[in-house]
Every structure is written in C-alpha cells, then in structure tokens.
Coordinates of C-alpha atoms in Angstrom, one line a residue:
M1 CA 199.5 26.7 289.6
T2 CA 197.4 28.5 287.1
D3 CA 199.0 30.1 283.8
D4 CA 195.9 32.5 283.3
P5 CA 197.3 35.9 282.7
S6 CA 194.2 37.4 284.1
V7 CA 194.8 35.8 287.4
R8 CA 198.3 37.3 287.5
R9 CA 197.1 40.8 286.4
S10 CA 194.4 40.8 289.1
T11 CA 196.8 39.7 291.8
R12 CA 199.3 42.4 290.7
A13 CA 196.5 45.0 290.8
V14 CA 195.3 43.8 294.4
L15 CA 198.9 44.0 295.7
A16 CA 199.5 47.5 294.1
I17 CA 196.3 49.1 295.2
G18 CA 196.9 47.8 298.7
I19 CA 200.4 49.5 298.6
L20 CA 198.9 52.6 297.4
V21 CA 196.2 52.8 300.0
G22 CA 199.0 52.1 302.9
L23 CA 201.1 55.0 301.4
V24 CA 198.1 57.3 301.6
L25 CA 197.3 56.2 305.0
A26 CA 200.8 56.9 305.9
V27 CA 200.7 60.4 304.7
E28 CA 197.4 61.1 306.4
T29 CA 198.7 59.8 309.6
A30 CA 201.7 61.9 309.4
L31 CA 199.7 65.1 308.6
S32 CA 196.8 64.5 310.8
T33 CA 197.9 62.5 313.8
P34 CA 201.6 62.7 314.0
E35 CA 201.4 61.5 317.7
Q36 CA 200.9 58.1 316.3
V37 CA 204.3 58.0 314.9
G38 CA 206.5 55.8 317.2
L39 CA 203.7 55.4 319.6
A40 CA 204.2 51.8 320.4
S41 CA 208.0 52.0 320.3
T42 CA 207.9 54.7 322.8
V43 CA 205.8 52.3 325.1
Y44 CA 208.4 49.7 324.6
Y45 CA 211.2 52.2 325.4
Y46 CA 209.9 53.1 328.8
A47 CA 208.8 49.5 329.5
G48 CA 212.5 48.6 329.1
E49 CA 213.7 51.5 331.3
A50 CA 211.2 50.3 333.9
I51 CA 212.7 46.9 334.2
L52 CA 216.2 48.2 334.2
A53 CA 215.2 50.6 337.0
G54 CA 213.4 47.8 338.9
E55 CA 210.0 49.4 338.5
N56 CA 206.7 47.7 337.8
V57 CA 206.5 47.6 334.0
Y58 CA 202.8 47.4 334.0
T59 CA 202.4 50.7 335.8
V60 CA 204.7 52.9 333.8
T61 CA 203.1 55.2 331.3
P62 CA 205.1 57.5 328.7
P63 CA 204.8 61.2 329.6
D64 CA 203.2 62.1 326.2
Y65 CA 201.1 59.0 325.9
D66 CA 198.6 59.0 328.8
G67 CA 196.7 55.8 329.0
Y68 CA 199.2 53.7 327.0
N69 CA 201.1 50.8 329.0
Y70 CA 203.1 47.8 328.4
L71 CA 200.6 44.8 327.9
Y72 CA 202.7 41.8 327.2
P73 CA 204.0 38.9 329.7
P74 CA 207.0 39.9 331.7
I75 CA 209.5 37.7 329.8
V76 CA 208.6 39.7 326.4
V77 CA 210.1 42.9 327.8
L78 CA 213.6 41.4 327.5
A79 CA 213.2 42.1 323.7
F80 CA 212.8 45.8 324.4
L81 CA 216.0 46.3 326.6
P82 CA 217.9 47.4 323.7
H83 CA 215.4 50.1 323.0
A84 CA 216.0 51.3 326.5
L85 CA 219.7 51.2 326.2
L86 CA 219.8 53.3 323.1
G87 CA 218.8 56.1 325.5
S88 CA 216.1 58.0 323.5
Q89 CA 212.7 57.5 321.9
T90 CA 213.9 58.4 318.5
A91 CA 216.6 55.8 318.6
A92 CA 214.2 53.2 319.9
F93 CA 211.7 53.9 317.0
A94 CA 214.7 53.8 314.5
L95 CA 215.6 50.3 316.0
Q96 CA 212.0 49.2 315.9
T97 CA 211.7 50.3 312.3
I98 CA 214.8 48.4 311.3
L99 CA 213.4 45.2 313.0
N100 CA 210.0 45.6 311.2
V101 CA 211.6 46.2 308.0
A102 CA 213.5 42.9 308.5
A103 CA 210.3 41.1 309.6
G104 CA 208.4 42.2 306.5
T105 CA 211.2 41.3 304.3
G106 CA 211.3 37.7 306.0
I107 CA 207.4 37.2 305.4
A108 CA 208.0 38.2 301.8
I109 CA 211.0 35.7 301.5
V110 CA 208.9 33.0 303.1
V111 CA 206.0 33.7 300.5
W112 CA 208.6 33.7 297.7
R113 CA 209.8 30.1 298.7
G114 CA 206.3 28.9 299.2
L115 CA 205.3 30.1 295.7
A116 CA 208.5 28.6 294.2
R117 CA 207.7 25.2 295.7
R118 CA 204.4 25.4 293.9
G119 CA 205.9 26.0 290.6
V120 CA 204.8 29.7 290.5
S121 CA 207.4 31.7 288.6
L122 CA 207.7 35.1 289.7
E123 CA 209.0 38.2 287.7
R124 CA 210.8 41.3 289.2
V125 CA 207.5 43.2 289.5
D126 CA 205.9 40.3 291.5
Y127 CA 208.9 40.1 293.9
A128 CA 208.6 43.9 294.4
L129 CA 204.9 43.9 295.0
V130 CA 205.0 41.1 297.4
L131 CA 207.8 42.8 299.5
G132 CA 205.9 46.2 299.1
F133 CA 202.7 44.6 300.3
T134 CA 204.3 43.0 303.5
L135 CA 205.9 46.3 304.5
L136 CA 203.8 49.4 302.9
S137 CA 200.2 48.1 302.3
S138 CA 197.3 49.1 304.5
H139 CA 197.7 45.7 306.1
A140 CA 201.3 46.5 307.3
I141 CA 201.8 50.4 307.3
T142 CA 200.3 51.1 310.7
Q143 CA 202.7 48.7 312.5
V144 CA 205.7 50.5 310.8
I145 CA 204.3 53.9 311.7
Q146 CA 203.6 53.3 315.2
G147 CA 206.6 50.7 315.8
Q148 CA 204.3 47.9 316.7
V149 CA 205.4 44.3 317.0
T150 CA 202.6 42.8 314.8
L151 CA 205.0 42.4 311.8
W152 CA 207.1 40.1 314.1
L153 CA 204.3 37.9 314.8
A154 CA 203.1 37.7 311.2
F155 CA 206.7 36.5 310.6
L156 CA 206.6 34.0 313.1
L157 CA 203.4 32.6 311.8
A158 CA 204.9 32.7 308.2
A159 CA 207.7 30.9 309.4
G160 CA 205.8 28.2 311.2
F161 CA 203.6 27.7 308.1
D162 CA 206.7 27.4 305.9
A163 CA 208.1 24.7 308.5
L164 CA 205.1 22.6 308.2
E165 CA 205.0 22.7 304.6
R166 CA 208.6 21.4 304.6
E167 CA 208.2 19.1 307.4
R168 CA 208.9 15.8 305.3
E169 CA 212.5 17.0 304.7
R170 CA 213.2 16.5 308.6
E171 CA 209.8 15.9 309.9
R172 CA 210.4 16.0 313.7
E173 CA 212.6 19.1 313.7
R174 CA 210.3 21.0 311.3
E175 CA 207.2 20.2 313.3
A176 CA 208.9 21.4 316.4
V177 CA 210.1 24.5 314.8
A178 CA 206.5 25.4 313.6
G179 CA 205.0 24.7 317.0
A180 CA 207.7 26.9 318.7
A181 CA 207.1 29.7 316.2
F182 CA 203.4 29.8 316.8
A183 CA 203.9 29.7 320.6
L184 CA 206.2 32.6 320.4
A185 CA 203.8 34.7 318.6
A186 CA 200.9 33.6 321.2
L187 CA 203.2 34.5 323.9
V188 CA 203.0 38.1 322.9
K189 CA 199.4 38.4 321.9
L190 CA 197.9 35.2 323.1
F191 CA 195.1 34.9 320.3
P192 CA 197.6 33.4 317.8
A193 CA 197.4 30.3 319.9
V194 CA 194.2 29.4 317.9
I195 CA 196.7 28.2 315.3
G196 CA 197.2 25.3 317.7
L197 CA 193.9 24.0 316.2
W198 CA 195.7 23.5 312.9
L199 CA 198.4 21.5 314.6
L200 CA 195.8 19.3 316.1
R201 CA 194.1 19.0 312.7
R202 CA 197.3 17.9 311.1
R203 CA 198.1 15.7 314.1
A204 CA 201.4 17.2 314.5
W205 CA 201.9 16.2 317.8
R206 CA 205.5 17.3 318.0
G207 CA 204.4 20.7 317.0
V208 CA 202.0 20.7 319.8
A209 CA 204.5 19.6 322.4
A210 CA 206.8 22.2 321.1
A211 CA 204.2 24.8 321.3
V212 CA 203.1 23.9 324.9
A213 CA 206.7 23.7 326.1
T214 CA 207.6 27.2 324.5
G215 CA 204.6 28.9 325.8
C216 CA 204.8 27.5 329.3
G217 CA 208.6 28.1 329.3
G218 CA 208.3 31.7 328.5
L219 CA 205.8 32.1 331.3
L220 CA 208.0 30.2 333.7
A221 CA 211.0 32.1 332.8
G222 CA 209.2 35.5 333.5
L223 CA 208.3 33.9 337.0
V224 CA 212.0 32.9 337.6
L225 CA 213.4 36.3 336.4
F226 CA 211.0 38.9 337.8
G227 CA 209.2 36.9 340.5
P228 CA 205.5 35.8 340.7
D229 CA 204.0 39.2 341.2
L230 CA 204.2 40.6 337.7
T231 CA 203.0 37.3 336.2
I232 CA 200.0 37.4 338.4
Q233 CA 199.2 41.0 337.6
Y234 CA 199.6 40.2 333.9
V235 CA 197.1 37.3 334.1
T236 CA 194.5 38.7 336.7
E237 CA 194.6 42.4 335.6
V238 CA 196.4 43.1 332.4
L239 CA 195.2 40.3 330.2
T240 CA 191.6 40.1 331.4
G241 CA 191.3 44.1 331.7
R242 CA 192.5 44.3 328.1
F243 CA 189.8 42.0 326.8
R244 CA 187.1 43.6 328.9
E245 CA 188.0 47.0 327.7
S246 CA 188.0 46.0 324.0
T247 CA 184.6 44.5 324.0
F248 CA 181.1 46.2 324.0
D249 CA 179.2 47.3 327.0
G250 CA 175.9 48.6 325.4
V251 CA 175.6 49.9 321.9
P252 CA 178.9 50.0 320.2
D253 CA 180.7 53.5 319.4
P254 CA 180.5 53.7 315.6
D255 CA 183.9 55.6 315.7
R256 CA 185.6 52.5 317.4
S257 CA 187.7 50.5 314.7
L258 CA 187.1 46.9 316.1
V259 CA 186.5 44.5 313.3
T260 CA 184.6 41.7 315.0
V261 CA 181.3 39.9 314.9
R262 CA 180.7 40.9 318.4
R263 CA 180.0 44.3 317.1
L264 CA 176.7 43.3 315.2
F265 CA 175.4 41.4 318.1
A266 CA 176.0 44.3 320.6
A267 CA 174.3 46.7 318.2
L268 CA 171.3 44.3 318.2
G269 CA 171.1 44.7 322.0
V270 CA 172.9 41.6 323.1
G271 CA 174.5 41.9 326.4
P272 CA 178.2 41.6 327.1
T273 CA 177.9 38.2 328.9
L274 CA 176.5 36.7 325.6
L275 CA 178.9 38.2 323.0
T276 CA 181.6 35.6 323.5
P277 CA 179.4 32.5 323.3
L278 CA 177.5 34.0 320.3
A279 CA 180.5 34.8 318.5
L280 CA 182.1 31.3 319.1
A281 CA 178.6 29.8 317.9
T282 CA 178.7 31.8 314.8
L283 CA 182.4 31.2 313.8
A284 CA 183.0 27.6 314.9
P285 CA 181.0 26.0 312.2
F286 CA 183.0 27.7 309.5
V287 CA 186.3 26.4 311.0
A288 CA 184.9 23.1 311.1
A289 CA 183.7 23.2 307.7
L290 CA 187.3 24.2 306.7
Y291 CA 189.0 21.3 308.4
R292 CA 186.7 18.7 307.1
R293 CA 188.6 18.3 303.9
V294 CA 192.2 19.2 303.6
D295 CA 193.3 16.9 300.9
T296 CA 194.6 19.6 298.3
D297 CA 197.1 22.3 298.8
E298 CA 194.4 25.0 298.1
R299 CA 192.1 23.5 300.8
R300 CA 194.9 23.6 303.2
L301 CA 195.8 27.1 302.5
A302 CA 192.0 28.1 302.8
A303 CA 192.0 26.3 306.2
L304 CA 194.9 28.3 307.4
L305 CA 193.5 31.6 306.2
G306 CA 189.9 30.8 307.4
T307 CA 191.5 30.1 310.9
L308 CA 193.1 33.4 311.1
V309 CA 190.1 35.3 309.6
A310 CA 187.8 33.6 312.2
T311 CA 190.2 34.4 315.0
L312 CA 190.2 38.1 314.0
L313 CA 186.4 38.1 313.7
F314 CA 186.1 36.4 316.9
M315 CA 188.5 38.8 318.9
P316 CA 187.7 42.5 319.5
L317 CA 190.8 43.6 317.4
Q318 CA 191.6 46.4 315.2
P319 CA 192.5 46.2 311.6
L320 CA 196.3 46.5 312.3
Y321 CA 196.4 42.6 312.7
F322 CA 195.4 41.9 309.0
S323 CA 199.2 41.5 308.5
L324 CA 198.9 38.1 310.2
L325 CA 197.1 36.8 307.1
A326 CA 200.1 37.5 304.6
F327 CA 201.3 33.9 304.0
P328 CA 198.2 32.0 302.9
L329 CA 196.5 35.0 301.5
L330 CA 199.3 36.0 299.2
V331 CA 200.0 32.4 298.2
L332 CA 196.3 31.8 297.4
L333 CA 196.2 35.1 295.3
Y334 CA 198.8 33.9 293.1
R335 CA 197.6 30.2 293.0
L336 CA 193.7 30.4 292.9
P337 CA 192.3 30.1 289.5
A338 CA 189.5 32.3 288.0
G339 CA 186.1 31.4 289.6
R340 CA 183.6 32.2 292.4
S341 CA 186.2 31.3 295.0
R342 CA 188.8 33.9 293.6
H343 CA 186.1 36.7 293.2
L344 CA 185.2 36.3 296.9
L345 CA 188.9 36.4 297.9
V346 CA 189.7 39.4 295.7
A347 CA 186.6 41.3 296.9
G348 CA 187.4 40.5 300.5
V349 CA 191.0 41.9 300.2
Y350 CA 189.6 45.1 298.7
C351 CA 187.2 45.7 301.3
T352 CA 189.9 45.2 304.1
Y353 CA 191.5 48.3 302.4
A354 CA 188.4 50.3 302.9
M355 CA 189.7 52.1 306.2
F356 CA 186.6 54.3 306.1
S357 CA 185.4 56.0 309.4
L358 CA 182.2 57.6 310.2
E359 CA 184.1 60.8 310.6
M360 CA 185.2 60.6 307.0
V361 CA 181.6 60.2 305.9
V362 CA 180.6 63.2 307.9
V363 CA 183.4 65.2 306.2
A364 CA 182.3 63.9 302.8
V365 CA 178.7 64.8 303.3
G366 CA 179.7 68.3 304.4
V367 CA 181.6 68.8 301.3
V368 CA 179.1 67.7 298.9
P369 CA 176.1 69.8 298.8
L370 CA 172.8 67.8 299.7
P371 CA 169.3 68.8 300.7
A372 CA 169.0 69.1 304.4
G373 CA 166.7 66.3 304.8
L374 CA 168.8 64.0 302.6
E375 CA 172.0 64.9 304.5
A376 CA 170.5 63.9 307.9
A377 CA 169.2 60.8 306.4
V378 CA 172.6 59.9 305.0
L379 CA 174.4 60.7 308.4
S380 CA 171.7 58.6 310.2
V381 CA 172.2 55.5 308.0
A382 CA 176.0 55.8 308.2
E383 CA 175.9 55.9 311.9
T384 CA 173.7 52.9 312.0
V385 CA 175.9 50.9 309.7
F386 CA 179.1 51.9 311.3
T387 CA 177.6 51.0 314.7
A388 CA 176.9 47.4 313.5
I389 CA 179.7 46.7 311.0
L390 CA 182.7 48.3 309.5
P391 CA 183.8 48.1 305.9
P392 CA 187.0 45.8 306.8
T393 CA 184.6 43.6 308.7
V394 CA 182.8 42.9 305.3
G395 CA 186.1 42.2 303.8
M396 CA 186.8 39.5 306.6
W397 CA 183.5 37.8 305.9
L398 CA 184.2 37.7 302.2
L399 CA 187.5 36.2 302.9
L400 CA 185.7 33.4 305.1
F401 CA 183.3 32.7 302.5
A402 CA 186.1 32.5 300.0
C403 CA 187.9 29.9 302.2
V404 CA 184.7 27.8 302.5
S405 CA 184.1 28.0 298.8
I406 CA 187.5 27.0 298.1
C407 CA 187.0 23.9 300.2
Y408 CA 183.8 22.7 298.8
D409 CA 183.8 24.3 295.2
G410 CA 184.2 21.6 292.3
E411 CA 186.5 24.0 290.5
M412 CA 189.6 22.9 292.7
A413 CA 189.5 19.3 291.5
A414 CA 190.6 20.4 287.8
H415 CA 193.3 22.3 289.3
R416 CA 194.8 20.0 291.9
V417 CA 198.6 20.0 292.1
P418 CA 200.8 18.0 294.7
S419 CA 201.3 19.9 297.9
P420 CA 204.9 21.0 298.8
A421 CA 204.6 18.5 301.7
D422 CA 203.3 15.7 299.4

C-alpha cells in the first residue's frame, strides 16, 4: 500500500473521468442511436421465446434487429427464459438492467474486499467512485445500455480472482470455486478460457479440474436437454462464423471498432490466414514475461491484468469487453506507487476512454475552418491511422507495457507487502 496523497488523487481522477465519459456516451447513444437501447436483451428475449416454442434458437432474429441472433452455447439460453416469461421486450430489458446493476455492484464489492485485504483504507468518495466505475464508466455503460451479459462475466472473473486470493482459508474449495467461475464465463464467451493459463501458472490443479468439469458439463447438459443438433450447429457454424466475421479480409474498415493487434497486420497487407499466428507470436512473449516472476502481490496483479489485456488484443473484439479488466485494474490503481509503471497504467486507462471514431474526426474537421488542402491532409491521415489502430487499442498496449514494467521495475522492491494469500 502507498500513502502518497498524489496516488489517491490520481486514482480518483481516473475513475471520475471514466464515469463522466460513460455518462456522455450514454446521452450520445440515447440521442443518436436509440435503437441500441435494449438491443442485446431483446435478442435474449426472442431466444428464450424460441426455446419455449421448440424453435431453433440460432435462426430466430428479433423483428426490428435484422442480423442479430443468439450466439451462445445452447445451455446458456436457460438463463434467458425469465426474459421470455415476462412477456415483453421492455420487461426483459428491465430485468436485464437489474441483473447488470447487481453484477456491477458485485464487482465493486469484490474490489472493496480486495483492497481491504491489502490494508487500503477507502473513504466514502472511493466507495462511490469504484461503484460508479463498475456501472457507469465508459468501460461498463454500453453493457447496461444494450442489456449485455458482459458485466456478468466480469463479475465471474472478479469472483474467481477473489477466491484464489483467499484460497489458503479453505484451499481446496476456493480453487474449485475459482475454476468454476472462470469456466462459466468461458462457457458464454469462450475467450475468458485464457485465464486457465493463470491457473496453470499457479499450479491450481483443483481449479483446472473444476474449470474443465464445469465447461464440459455445460456443453454436455446442452446436448442432453436440447439434442446434439444445436450443439453441433453452435460449434461448426455459430462459433466459427462469428470469429470469421469479426476478423479482417483485406484492408480493415476504419469505422469498425475492433481493438486488436490483427488490425495493424491487416492494414499492412497481411492475409487473413496469417493474422492469428502473427497476433499470437506478438503477444505470447508478453504473457510469458509476466509469468516469469509472480513473487509479489503487484506482480501477480500485473500478470492477471496483462493476461486479460493480451487476450483482448489477440481477439477481434470491441471495447465493450474492457469491463473484464475491473478487478486487477482497480486494485492496481489504488495500490501502485508513483513511478514509471503507474504513469503507463494511468495513461493506458485514459486512452481506453477515447472512443473516437473516424466519423467524429470528419465532423470535427467540418466544424473547424481549415484550408482545403490541410483539411484533405488531416482526413487522409486520420483514415490511415484509424485503419491501422484505434485510440483504445493504444490504451491497451500502454496497459500491457505497464504490466511488464511492474514485473521488471525495481520500484516494486521498496513497496512489497504480503499478498492476501501469503
């Protein structure tokens, strides 16, 4: 723990600005794209109706949302039966909002507990900022607006990390809880399965066993309840098709909001078959470096955060998954002392707030009077930049560099405190 008042002030500023940006984003969404409100919960509502009616859940599309379908394993649709039973899209969105508020509050509680274990005393403003960040910041607000399930997954990851930290209280049970929580998150979105690397690094074999049993059990339950056809369709069509549609075939569209290292390679002319191995070759050394030394609490948190960041950079995903970073990111913001690592961390978080698009640049250039030649040059540069990398992607790289810096910077030696699991 650090008692430096500047650290507490900078952390509060980071959280407050994140909340402010999220509120602005919410207003902008409501005014310019109101169809986004309740989009995901509407898909879940019709998916639940399809199962109740004995229809193919993967072919049902909401009337007003052409092209949007249910994309999760068959067993997960059981979670959305209450949405369908409520009888209306509005009621389904209300239920999803309540569940998202509960999940965001759960994340905040886990973070508060994690900080308390580390001897970090929080004032009322800190409790409010952490809760506001998990619910209203630019990392979380889109999930609430659309009625997404990402906050549920973020809570499962946070709960799993919390269980691992407290494993020495009841080692066998805590490891199993963590593994099951990670597997439930992976069952919905698959890519959180990468957290299994952390279980392997910790040699948490009970956690690994619980994760495998939970994941396989979920898929098997889908087979038993709905027959093999839906599971086969999910694996061979939905899962592979979703990944294929989210990557790049040719030069990336500068208006597509995918924060991934693949974007840069595609902009440089790399073909789609090489994007995955190149992305893996680029990011794997970072994760390996983070896992080399995990002998302090800060290094363990950095390894966790770096694993999540590298996963988001590897996958062709949108910024709405930034909420998955909440637990290690918030704890590090309150814990990390002033220095190079903290500067990188804070700068990275600020960049993830920068949800600028090429369209916004075009509008801004149109408002500011510029000579015709300069205006064309600015737009050309902006299009080139947004084709190769987005502002939030810069933030992700800064966060990854911060994690590496934490693991290798000597500044940690003077600030080591026992880990909650020590």
